[in-house]
Each structure stands twice: as C-alpha cells, then as structure tokens.
Coordinates of N, CA and C and ligand atoms in Angstrom, one line a residue:
M42 N -6.3 6.7 6.8 CA -6.7 5.2 5.7 C -6.1 4.1 5.3
L43 N -5.4 3.3 5.7 CA -4.4 2.5 4.1 C -5.4 1.6 2.7
I44 N -4.9 1.6 1.7 CA -5.1 1.0 0.9 C -3.6 -0.3 0.6
I45 N -4.8 -1.1 0.3 CA -3.3 -2.3 0.3 C -3.9 -3.3 -0.8
G46 N -3.3 -3.5 -1.7 CA -3.4 -4.5 -2.5 C -2.1 -5.4 -3.2
P47 N -2.8 -6.3 -4.1 CA -1.2 -7.2 -4.3 C -1.0 -6.6 -5.4
P48 N 0.6 -6.2 -6.1 CA 1.2 -5.6 -7.1 C 0.4 -5.5 -8.2
G49 N -0.6 -4.5 -8.4 CA -0.8 -4.3 -10.0 C -2.2 -4.4 -9.6
S50 N -2.7 -3.8 -8.5 CA -3.6 -4.3 -8.5 C -5.2 -3.0 -8.6
G51 N -3.6 -1.5 -8.4 CA -4.5 -0.5 -8.5 C -4.6 1.0 -7.9
K52 N -3.8 -0.5 -6.9 CA -3.4 0.7 -5.2 C -2.8 2.4 -5.8
G53 N -1.6 2.9 -6.0 CA -1.7 4.2 -6.9 C -2.5 4.8 -8.3
T54 N -3.5 4.3 -8.5 CA -4.1 4.7 -9.1 C -5.2 5.1 -8.8
Q55 N -5.8 4.3 -7.7 CA -7.2 4.2 -7.1 C -6.1 5.3 -5.8
S56 N -5.5 4.9 -5.3 CA -5.0 6.2 -3.7 C -5.1 7.7 -4.8
E57 N -4.4 8.2 -6.1 CA -5.1 9.8 -6.3 C -6.4 9.9 -6.3
R58 N -7.2 9.5 -6.8 CA -8.5 9.5 -7.1 C -9.1 9.8 -5.6
I59 N -8.8 8.5 -4.9 CA -9.8 8.4 -3.2 C -8.8 9.9 -2.6
S60 N -7.6 9.7 -2.5 CA -7.0 11.5 -1.8 C -7.3 12.8 -2.3
E61 N -8.3 12.6 -3.2 CA -8.6 14.2 -3.6 C -10.0 14.5 -3.5
R62 N -10.4 12.5 -3.3 CA -12.1 13.2 -3.2 C -12.3 13.3 -1.8
L63 N -11.3 13.4 -0.9 CA -11.8 13.1 1.1 C -10.8 14.0 1.1
G64 N -9.9 14.7 0.9 CA -8.8 16.2 1.3 C -7.7 15.1 1.7
V65 N -7.6 14.5 1.3 CA -6.6 13.9 2.1 C -5.5 13.6 1.5
A66 N -3.6 13.6 2.2 CA -2.5 13.8 1.6 C -2.6 12.0 1.0
A67 N -1.9 11.5 -0.2 CA -1.8 10.0 -0.9 C -0.4 10.3 0.0
I68 N -0.1 9.1 0.3 CA 1.7 8.7 0.3 C 1.1 6.8 0.2
S69 N 2.5 7.4 -0.7 CA 3.4 5.5 -1.6 C 5.2 5.7 -1.0
T70 N 4.5 4.9 -0.1 CA 6.5 4.4 0.5 C 6.7 3.6 -1.0
G71 N 6.0 2.9 -2.2 CA 6.6 2.4 -3.0 C 7.6 3.9 -2.7
D72 N 6.4 4.4 -3.8 CA 6.8 6.5 -4.8 C 7.6 6.7 -3.6
I73 N 7.9 6.6 -2.8 CA 8.5 7.5 -2.2 C 10.1 7.1 -2.0
F74 N 10.4 5.3 -2.7 CA 12.1 4.9 -2.7 C 11.7 5.4 -3.5
R75 N 10.5 4.8 -4.7 CA 11.4 5.0 -6.4 C 12.4 6.7 -6.3
A76 N 11.1 7.8 -5.2 CA 11.7 9.6 -5.8 C 13.0 9.1 -5.6
N77 N 13.8 8.8 -3.9 CA 15.2 8.6 -3.0 C 16.0 7.5 -4.6
V78 N 15.9 6.3 -4.6 CA 16.0 5.4 -6.2 C 17.0 7.0 -7.4
K79 N 15.8 7.8 -7.3 CA 15.8 8.8 -9.2 C 16.8 10.1 -8.2
G80 N 16.9 10.7 -7.7 CA 18.0 11.3 -7.0 C 18.4 10.6 -6.1
G81 N 18.9 9.9 -6.9 CA 20.3 8.3 -5.7 C 20.5 8.8 -4.2
T82 N 19.2 9.4 -3.2 CA 19.7 9.6 -2.1 C 20.6 8.8 -0.7
P83 N 21.3 9.0 -0.5 CA 21.5 7.2 0.4 C 20.4 6.5 1.0
L84 N 18.9 6.6 1.2 CA 17.7 5.7 1.3 C 17.7 5.2 -0.2
G85 N 17.8 6.5 -0.8 CA 17.7 5.0 -2.3 C 18.4 3.9 -2.8
L86 N 20.0 4.8 -2.8 CA 21.1 3.7 -2.8 C 21.0 3.0 -2.1
E87 N 20.3 2.5 -0.6 CA 20.6 1.1 0.3 C 18.6 0.6 0.1
A88 N 17.6 1.7 -0.4 CA 16.4 0.6 -0.6 C 16.8 0.0 -2.8
K89 N 17.8 0.1 -3.7 CA 17.8 -0.3 -4.2 C 17.8 -1.4 -4.8
K90 N 18.6 -2.3 -3.9 CA 19.0 -3.5 -4.3 C 17.6 -4.6 -4.1
Y91 N 17.2 -3.9 -3.2 CA 16.0 -4.8 -3.0 C 14.8 -5.0 -3.5
I92 N 14.3 -3.6 -4.2 CA 14.2 -2.7 -5.3 C 13.9 -4.1 -5.9
D93 N 14.7 -3.6 -6.7 CA 15.2 -4.2 -8.0 C 14.8 -5.6 -8.2
N94 N 14.8 -6.9 -6.9 CA 15.0 -7.7 -6.4 C 13.5 -8.1 -6.3
G95 N 12.8 -7.0 -5.7 CA 11.3 -7.5 -5.2 C 10.9 -7.8 -4.0
D96 N 11.8 -7.4 -3.3 CA 12.0 -7.5 -1.5 C 11.8 -7.1 -1.2
F97 N 11.1 -7.6 0.6 CA 10.7 -5.9 1.1 C 11.8 -5.1 1.5
V98 N 12.6 -4.3 1.4 CA 13.5 -3.7 1.9 C 12.9 -3.7 3.6
P99 N 14.1 -3.1 4.4 CA 14.1 -3.8 5.8 C 13.4 -2.7 6.2
D100 N 12.3 -3.3 7.6 CA 11.7 -2.9 8.1 C 12.5 -1.5 9.4
S101 N 14.0 -1.6 9.3 CA 14.6 -1.2 10.2 C 13.8 0.6 9.4
V102 N 14.8 0.6 7.6 CA 14.6 1.5 6.8 C 13.7 1.9 6.2
T103 N 12.2 1.3 6.0 CA 11.3 1.4 6.5 C 10.0 1.9 7.1
N104 N 10.7 1.9 7.9 CA 9.1 1.8 9.3 C 9.8 3.7 9.4
K105 N 11.5 4.0 10.0 CA 12.0 4.9 9.9 C 10.7 6.2 9.0
M106 N 10.9 5.9 8.0 CA 10.7 7.0 6.7 C 9.3 6.9 6.6
V107 N 8.4 6.5 7.6 CA 7.3 6.4 7.4 C 7.5 6.8 8.5
R108 N 7.7 7.1 9.3 CA 7.5 7.2 11.2 C 7.9 9.4 10.6
D109 N 9.2 9.1 9.8 CA 9.0 10.6 9.7 C 8.1 10.8 8.0
R110 N 7.6 10.6 7.6 CA 6.3 11.4 6.8 C 5.3 11.5 7.2
L111 N 4.7 10.9 8.0 CA 3.3 10.7 8.3 C 3.9 11.8 9.9
L112 N 4.9 12.7 10.9 CA 5.1 13.2 11.1 C 4.9 15.1 10.2
Q113 N 5.4 14.9 8.9 CA 5.0 16.0 8.4 C 3.0 16.4 8.9
D114 N 3.6 17.7 9.0 CA 2.5 18.9 8.7 C 0.8 17.9 7.8
D115 N 1.1 17.5 6.8 CA 0.1 17.5 5.8 C -0.2 16.3 6.4
A116 N 0.0 15.4 7.0 CA -0.4 14.0 7.2 C -1.3 14.0 8.6
T117 N -1.0 15.6 9.0 CA -1.6 15.2 11.0 C -3.0 15.3 10.8
S118 N -4.2 15.1 9.7 CA -5.0 15.8 10.2 C -5.7 14.3 9.0
G119 N -5.5 13.7 8.4 CA -6.2 12.4 8.2 C -4.7 12.1 6.9
F120 N -4.3 11.1 6.6 CA -3.7 10.5 5.3 C -4.3 9.5 4.6
L121 N -3.9 8.8 3.3 CA -3.9 7.9 2.4 C -3.1 7.0 2.4
L122 N -2.2 6.1 3.0 CA -0.9 5.3 3.6 C -1.4 4.1 2.1
D123 N -0.4 4.6 1.7 CA -0.3 4.0 0.3 C 0.9 2.9 0.5
G124 N 1.0 1.2 1.1 CA 2.2 0.6 0.5 C 2.5 -0.1 2.1
Y125 N 2.3 0.6 3.4 CA 2.4 0.2 4.0 C 1.3 0.1 5.1
P126 N 1.3 -0.9 5.8 CA 2.0 -2.5 6.5 C 1.7 -3.1 5.2
R127 N 3.4 -3.4 5.6 CA 3.0 -5.2 4.5 C 3.4 -6.0 5.9
T128 N 3.6 -5.7 6.1 CA 4.6 -7.4 7.5 C 3.9 -7.0 8.8
T129 N 3.7 -7.8 9.5 CA 2.9 -8.1 11.1 C 4.3 -6.4 11.7
C130 N 5.1 -6.8 11.4 CA 6.1 -6.0 12.7 C 5.8 -5.0 12.2
Q131 N 5.7 -3.9 10.8 CA 5.1 -3.2 9.7 C 3.6 -2.6 10.9
V132 N 3.4 -3.3 10.9 CA 0.7 -2.9 11.7 C 1.0 -2.3 13.3
D133 N 2.6 -3.5 13.9 CA 3.0 -2.4 15.3 C 3.4 -1.6 15.4
E134 N 4.5 -0.9 14.5 CA 5.0 -0.1 14.3 C 4.4 1.0 13.8
L135 N 3.1 0.4 12.9 CA 1.9 1.8 12.3 C 1.4 1.9 13.9
D136 N 0.6 1.2 14.4 CA -0.3 1.9 15.2 C 0.7 2.7 16.7
D137 N 2.3 2.6 16.4 CA 2.9 2.7 17.5 C 2.8 4.6 17.4
I138 N 3.4 4.3 16.6 CA 3.5 6.0 15.6 C 1.8 6.7 15.9
L139 N 0.3 5.5 15.2 CA -1.1 6.6 15.2 C -0.7 6.7 16.6
A140 N -0.8 5.8 17.8 CA -0.7 6.1 19.4 C -0.3 7.4 19.7
S141 N 1.1 7.8 19.4 CA 2.0 8.6 19.7 C 2.1 10.2 18.7
G142 N 0.4 9.5 18.4 CA 0.4 10.9 16.8 C -1.6 11.5 18.0
D143 N -1.4 10.6 19.1 CA -3.5 10.3 19.2 C -4.0 10.4 17.1
Q144 N -3.8 9.8 16.9 CA -4.3 8.7 15.7 C -5.1 8.4 15.4
V145 N -6.3 8.1 14.7 CA -6.6 6.0 15.2 C -6.6 6.1 13.7
L146 N -6.8 4.5 13.0 CA -7.2 3.4 11.2 C -8.3 3.6 11.4
S147 N -8.5 4.9 10.2 CA -10.9 4.4 9.6 C -11.0 3.2 9.3
V148 N -10.0 3.1 8.2 CA -10.7 2.2 7.5 C -9.2 1.2 7.0
V149 N -9.9 -0.2 7.0 CA -8.3 -0.7 5.8 C -8.9 -1.0 4.3
L150 N -8.7 0.0 3.3 CA -8.8 -0.6 2.2 C -8.0 -2.1 1.7
Q151 N -9.1 -2.9 1.3 CA -7.9 -3.7 0.1 C -9.1 -4.0 -1.0
L152 N -8.2 -4.2 -1.8 CA -8.7 -3.7 -3.1 C -7.9 -5.9 -4.2
T153 N -8.5 -6.6 -4.0 CA -8.0 -7.3 -4.5 C -8.7 -7.9 -6.1
A154 N -7.6 -8.8 -6.5 CA -7.0 -9.6 -8.2 C -7.0 -10.5 -7.7
D155 N -7.1 -11.0 -8.7 CA -6.5 -12.5 -9.1 C -5.1 -12.6 -10.3
D156 N -3.8 -13.0 -9.4 CA -2.8 -13.9 -9.6 C -2.3 -12.6 -11.1
E157 N -3.2 -14.5 -12.0 CA -2.9 -14.2 -13.9 C -3.0 -12.7 -14.1
E158 N -4.2 -12.4 -13.4 CA -4.6 -11.1 -13.7 C -3.4 -10.4 -14.2
L159 N -2.7 -10.3 -12.7 CA -2.3 -8.9 -12.2 C -0.7 -9.0 -12.7
V160 N -0.5 -10.5 -13.2 CA 0.3 -10.6 -14.4 C 1.0 -9.8 -14.9
S161 N 0.1 -10.4 -15.5 CA -0.4 -9.3 -16.8 C -0.6 -8.5 -17.3
R162 N -1.5 -7.2 -16.5 CA -0.8 -5.4 -16.2 C -0.1 -5.4 -16.6
L163 N 1.0 -6.1 -14.9 CA 2.5 -5.7 -14.7 C 2.9 -5.6 -16.7
L164 N 2.4 -6.7 -17.5 CA 3.8 -6.5 -18.1 C 3.7 -5.9 -18.3
H165 N 2.3 -6.4 -19.3 CA 1.9 -4.3 -19.9 C 2.3 -3.4 -19.2
R166 N 1.9 -2.8 -18.2 CA 2.7 -1.8 -17.4 C 4.6 -1.3 -17.9
A167 N 5.3 -2.3 -18.1 CA 6.5 -2.8 -17.8 C 6.6 -2.3 -19.5
K168 N 5.7 -2.5 -20.3 CA 6.3 -2.1 -21.6 C 6.1 -0.7 -22.0
E169 N 5.6 -0.7 -21.2 CA 4.9 2.2 -21.0 C 6.0 2.5 -19.9
T170 N 5.8 1.8 -18.3 CA 6.5 2.5 -17.8 C 8.4 2.4 -17.2
G171 N 9.1 1.0 -17.9 CA 9.8 0.2 -17.7 C 9.8 0.5 -16.1
R172 N 9.2 0.8 -15.2 CA 9.6 0.2 -13.7 C 10.9 -1.0 -13.5
S173 N 12.2 -1.4 -12.5 CA 12.3 -2.2 -13.0 C 12.6 -3.1 -12.3
D174 N 11.1 -3.5 -11.8 CA 11.2 -4.6 -11.2 C 9.6 -4.4 -10.9
D175 N 9.5 -4.5 -12.5 CA 8.0 -5.1 -13.3 C 8.6 -6.2 -14.4
N176 N 9.3 -7.1 -14.2 CA 9.7 -8.3 -15.3 C 9.1 -9.2 -14.5
E177 N 9.0 -10.3 -15.4 CA 8.2 -11.2 -14.7 C 8.3 -12.2 -13.6
A178 N 9.5 -12.7 -13.5 CA 10.3 -13.5 -11.6 C 10.0 -12.8 -11.2
V179 N 10.3 -11.1 -10.8 CA 10.5 -10.7 -10.6 C 8.7 -9.8 -9.9
I180 N 8.4 -10.5 -10.6 CA 6.5 -9.2 -10.3 C 6.1 -10.6 -9.3
R181 N 6.8 -12.4 -9.8 CA 5.9 -13.6 -8.8 C 6.5 -13.8 -7.9
H182 N 7.5 -12.6 -7.8 CA 7.6 -13.0 -6.5 C 7.4 -12.2 -5.5
R183 N 6.9 -11.0 -6.0 CA 6.4 -10.3 -5.1 C 5.4 -9.8 -4.0
L184 N 4.7 -11.0 -5.6 CA 2.8 -11.3 -6.0 C 3.7 -12.5 -4.3
D185 N 4.5 -13.4 -4.4 CA 4.8 -14.6 -3.0 C 4.6 -13.9 -1.8
L186 N 5.6 -12.9 -1.8 CA 5.1 -11.5 -1.0 C 4.1 -11.5 -0.3
Y187 N 3.5 -10.9 -1.2 CA 1.8 -9.9 -0.5 C 1.1 -11.5 -0.4
H188 N 0.9 -12.8 -0.4 CA 0.5 -14.1 0.2 C 0.8 -14.1 1.7
G189 N 2.4 -14.7 1.1 CA 3.3 -14.9 2.1 C 3.4 -14.1 3.4
Q190 N 3.0 -12.8 3.5 CA 3.3 -11.8 4.5 C 2.2 -10.7 4.4
T191 N 1.8 -9.7 3.1 CA 0.8 -9.0 4.3 C -0.4 -9.6 3.4
E192 N -0.4 -10.9 3.4 CA -2.3 -10.8 4.0 C -2.5 -12.0 5.2
A193 N -1.4 -11.8 5.9 CA -1.4 -11.2 7.5 C -1.1 -10.5 7.9
V194 N -1.3 -9.4 7.2 CA -1.8 -7.7 7.8 C -2.6 -8.0 8.0
V195 N -4.0 -8.0 6.1 CA -5.3 -8.0 6.1 C -5.9 -8.5 7.3
A196 N -5.1 -9.7 7.1 CA -6.0 -10.9 8.7 C -6.2 -10.1 9.3
K197 N -5.1 -9.2 10.5 CA -5.1 -8.6 11.8 C -5.8 -7.8 11.1
Y198 N -6.3 -6.7 10.0 CA -6.8 -5.6 10.3 C -8.4 -6.3 10.1
A199 N -8.2 -7.1 9.4 CA -9.9 -8.2 9.2 C -10.7 -8.1 10.3
E200 N -9.8 -8.9 11.8 CA -9.6 -8.2 13.1 C -9.9 -7.6 14.1
R201 N -9.8 -6.5 13.3 CA -10.2 -5.5 14.3 C -11.0 -4.6 13.7
G202 N -12.1 -5.0 12.4 CA -13.3 -4.5 12.3 C -13.4 -3.9 10.9
I203 N -12.6 -3.5 11.1 CA -12.3 -2.1 9.5 C -11.7 -2.5 8.6
L204 N -11.6 -4.0 7.5 CA -11.5 -3.7 6.8 C -12.4 -4.1 5.9
A205 N -12.2 -3.3 4.9 CA -13.0 -3.1 4.0 C -12.7 -3.8 2.4
Q206 N -13.4 -4.6 2.0 CA -12.1 -5.2 0.9 C -12.8 -4.8 -0.9
V207 N -13.2 -4.7 -2.1 CA -12.7 -3.9 -3.2 C -12.5 -5.0 -4.2
D208 N -13.0 -5.2 -4.5 CA -12.5 -6.3 -6.0 C -12.5 -4.7 -7.3
G209 N -11.3 -5.1 -7.7 CA -9.6 -4.4 -7.9 C -9.9 -5.1 -9.7
L210 N -10.8 -5.6 -10.2 CA -11.2 -5.3 -11.8 C -12.0 -4.8 -12.5
G211 N -11.9 -5.0 -13.4 CA -12.5 -3.8 -14.7 C -12.1 -2.7 -14.7
A212 N -13.0 -1.6 -14.9 CA -12.8 -0.4 -15.7 C -11.9 0.3 -14.4
I213 N -11.1 1.3 -14.9 CA -11.0 2.1 -13.2 C -11.4 2.7 -13.3
D214 N -13.1 3.9 -13.1 CA -13.9 4.6 -13.1 C -15.4 4.2 -12.1
D215 N -14.7 2.6 -12.6 CA -15.8 1.2 -11.9 C -15.4 1.4 -10.4
V216 N -13.8 0.8 -10.7 CA -13.6 0.7 -8.8 C -13.7 2.0 -8.0
T217 N -13.3 2.6 -8.7 CA -13.8 4.3 -7.5 C -14.7 3.9 -7.7
D218 N -15.7 3.6 -8.4 CA -16.3 4.6 -7.5 C -17.4 3.1 -6.7
R219 N -17.4 2.1 -6.5 CA -17.1 0.6 -6.1 C -15.7 1.2 -4.5
V220 N -15.4 1.7 -4.9 CA -14.7 2.4 -3.7 C -14.7 3.0 -2.7
M221 N -15.9 3.9 -3.6 CA -16.2 5.2 -2.9 C -17.5 4.7 -1.7
R222 N -18.4 4.1 -2.4 CA -19.3 3.0 -1.8 C -19.0 2.8 -1.0
S223 N -18.2 2.0 -0.9 CA -17.6 1.0 0.8 C -17.4 1.9 1.1
L224 N -16.7 3.1 1.2 CA -16.2 4.4 1.8 C -17.8 4.5 3.2
E225 N -18.6 4.8 2.1 CA -20.1 4.9 2.7 C -20.7 4.5 3.7
Q226 N -19.6 3.1 3.8 CA -20.8 1.9 4.4 C -20.3 2.1 6.6
P227 N -20.7 2.5 7.5 CA -20.2 2.0 8.5 C -19.4 0.8 8.6
V228 N -17.9 1.8 8.3 CA -16.6 0.7 8.7 C -16.1 0.9 10.8
K229 N -16.3 2.4 10.6 CA -15.3 2.9 11.4 C -16.6 1.7 12.6
A230 N -17.4 2.1 13.1 CA -18.7 1.6 13.5 C -18.4 -0.2 13.9
S231 N -18.7 -0.6 13.7 CA -18.6 -1.9 13.6 C -16.2 -1.9 13.7
A232 N -15.0 -0.9 13.5 CA -14.3 -1.1 14.6 C -14.3 -1.3 15.5
V233 N -15.1 -0.1 16.1 CA -15.3 -0.7 16.9 C -15.7 -1.5 18.6
S234 N -17.2 -1.5 17.4 CA -17.5 -2.8 18.6 C -16.9 -4.4 18.5
G235 N -16.0 -4.3 17.4 CA -15.5 -5.3 16.6 C -13.7 -5.5 17.9
R236 N -13.2 -4.5 18.2 CA -12.0 -4.4 19.2 C -12.2 -5.2 20.3
Ligands
ADP557 P1 3.9 -3.4 -5.4 O1 2.9 -2.7 -5.0 O2 4.2 -3.1 -7.0 O3 5.3 -3.9 -5.5 P2 5.0 -0.6 -4.3 O4 5.0 0.9 -5.1 O5 4.0 -0.2 -3.6 O6 4.7 -1.6 -5.3 O7 6.1 -0.8 -4.2 C1 7.8 -1.3 -4.5 C2 8.7 -1.7 -4.0 O8 8.8 -0.4 -2.9 C3 8.2 -2.7 -3.0 O9 8.7 -4.5 -3.8 C4 10.0 -3.0 -2.0 O10 10.6 -3.2 -2.8 C5 9.8 -1.9 -1.9 N1 8.0 -0.8 -0.7 C6 7.3 -0.4 -0.7 N2 7.1 -0.5 0.8 C7 7.5 -1.0 1.5 C8 7.5 -1.8 2.5 N3 6.4 -1.5 3.2 N4 7.9 -2.4 2.7 C9 9.6 -2.8 2.7 N5 8.8 -2.8 1.2 C10 8.4 -1.7 0.6

C-alpha cells in the first residue's frame, strides 16, 4: 500500500503505526534520502541540494533508489511506501516495478489537512527537530509541489478505485483509528471493478 499526503500531514508517524499493525515493512523515500545525506554517500550528496530547497530529487535518481529498495527481501511480501510516487512519471515507474515482481497495489491512503495547519505544524517541528527543509519558504514550496504535482498522482489512484482518504487532523491516536477503520473497508473490491 501507499501513503500519500502533504508535508506535515503525519505520513511518517502514521506509517510506523500502520506497518506495525499490518506486519509489513514501512519504506519512506524521505528517510532513505536523509540517511544517505547523513552518511555522506554519493546519493546523499546528490539529493541534498534538492531536499534543502524543497524540490523533488530528479526521477532518474529516485526511481532507481525505490526499485532497488522494493527488491529487497523484506518488501517482497508487501510494504507500506511513504513518499513515492509524487509525480505521474513515478506512478508509471511504480506500475512497472510492481508488474515485474507480480505485485499489485491494494490501497492508496491519502492523509488530508489544511495548508495553514500544515505550515504551523512544520514550523513547530522545526523548533524541535531542525530538519533542514523545515523553514517557512521551503515548507510553502513543498506544499506548492504537492498541490501542483502530487495531487495528480492521487487522482490517478482515485480513477483506479483504490484511494482511501482520511482526515489527518486531530490527535495522533484518533487519526490511526480512522486509518485502520478505513482499511477495513473493501477498497480492493472496488479497485477491481473500477479498472
Ligand atoms: P515531506 O513530505 O514532509 O516534504 P519527506 O520526508 O517525505 O517530506 O521528503 C523530504 C524530501 O525528500 C522531499 O522534499 C524531496 O526533496 C525528497 N523526496 C522524497 N520522496 C521523493 C520522491 N518520491 N521524489 C522526489 N523527491 C523526493
């Protein structure tokens, strides 16, 4: 399954919880990039300039990284992918990766929240964790990219009938409960008939 949402919507927090409950690996492209930046790897050095500006890392780099990660043993029996795909080109790439591994997407979970709430959450997080891309100008740019590019990704999955939308506002536990309840709905059945 995928989890998609604007920056600050709580994707990382909810992914950890969902993956534990479902017993599948949680894979976050943002976390992989940040680990590489921290480790000073060639991938990290390449990605850092984009991340710090709030831009997408080029598809050529991101696609390869995701393909390699999804081929690892812990992902072959299911995974929860957070942060990918963010562009329609990445949707095509993921379709290809899944087809080559005989895998299908069960559900795409979208966490929703209002922009001003997101900016305020991220500015608050900036004081605590100091992520290099959590300053107001970069946050607003990341939000613009989400609206300009990633919402088209969400629309594609809605057309396929596999989209589940959950309100990301409120207490963390409440959001998790909403997510788990929405996953109990027969999203997959409608996906098959919706194709
Ligand atoms: P957020 O959703 O809060 O912006 P993430 O931790 O998911 O943060 O991602 C951080 C950064 O990593 C992004 O701003 C982008 O630079 C890069 N990144 C993550 N996933 C992708 C992707 N699928 N395509 C391109 N760049 C990505």
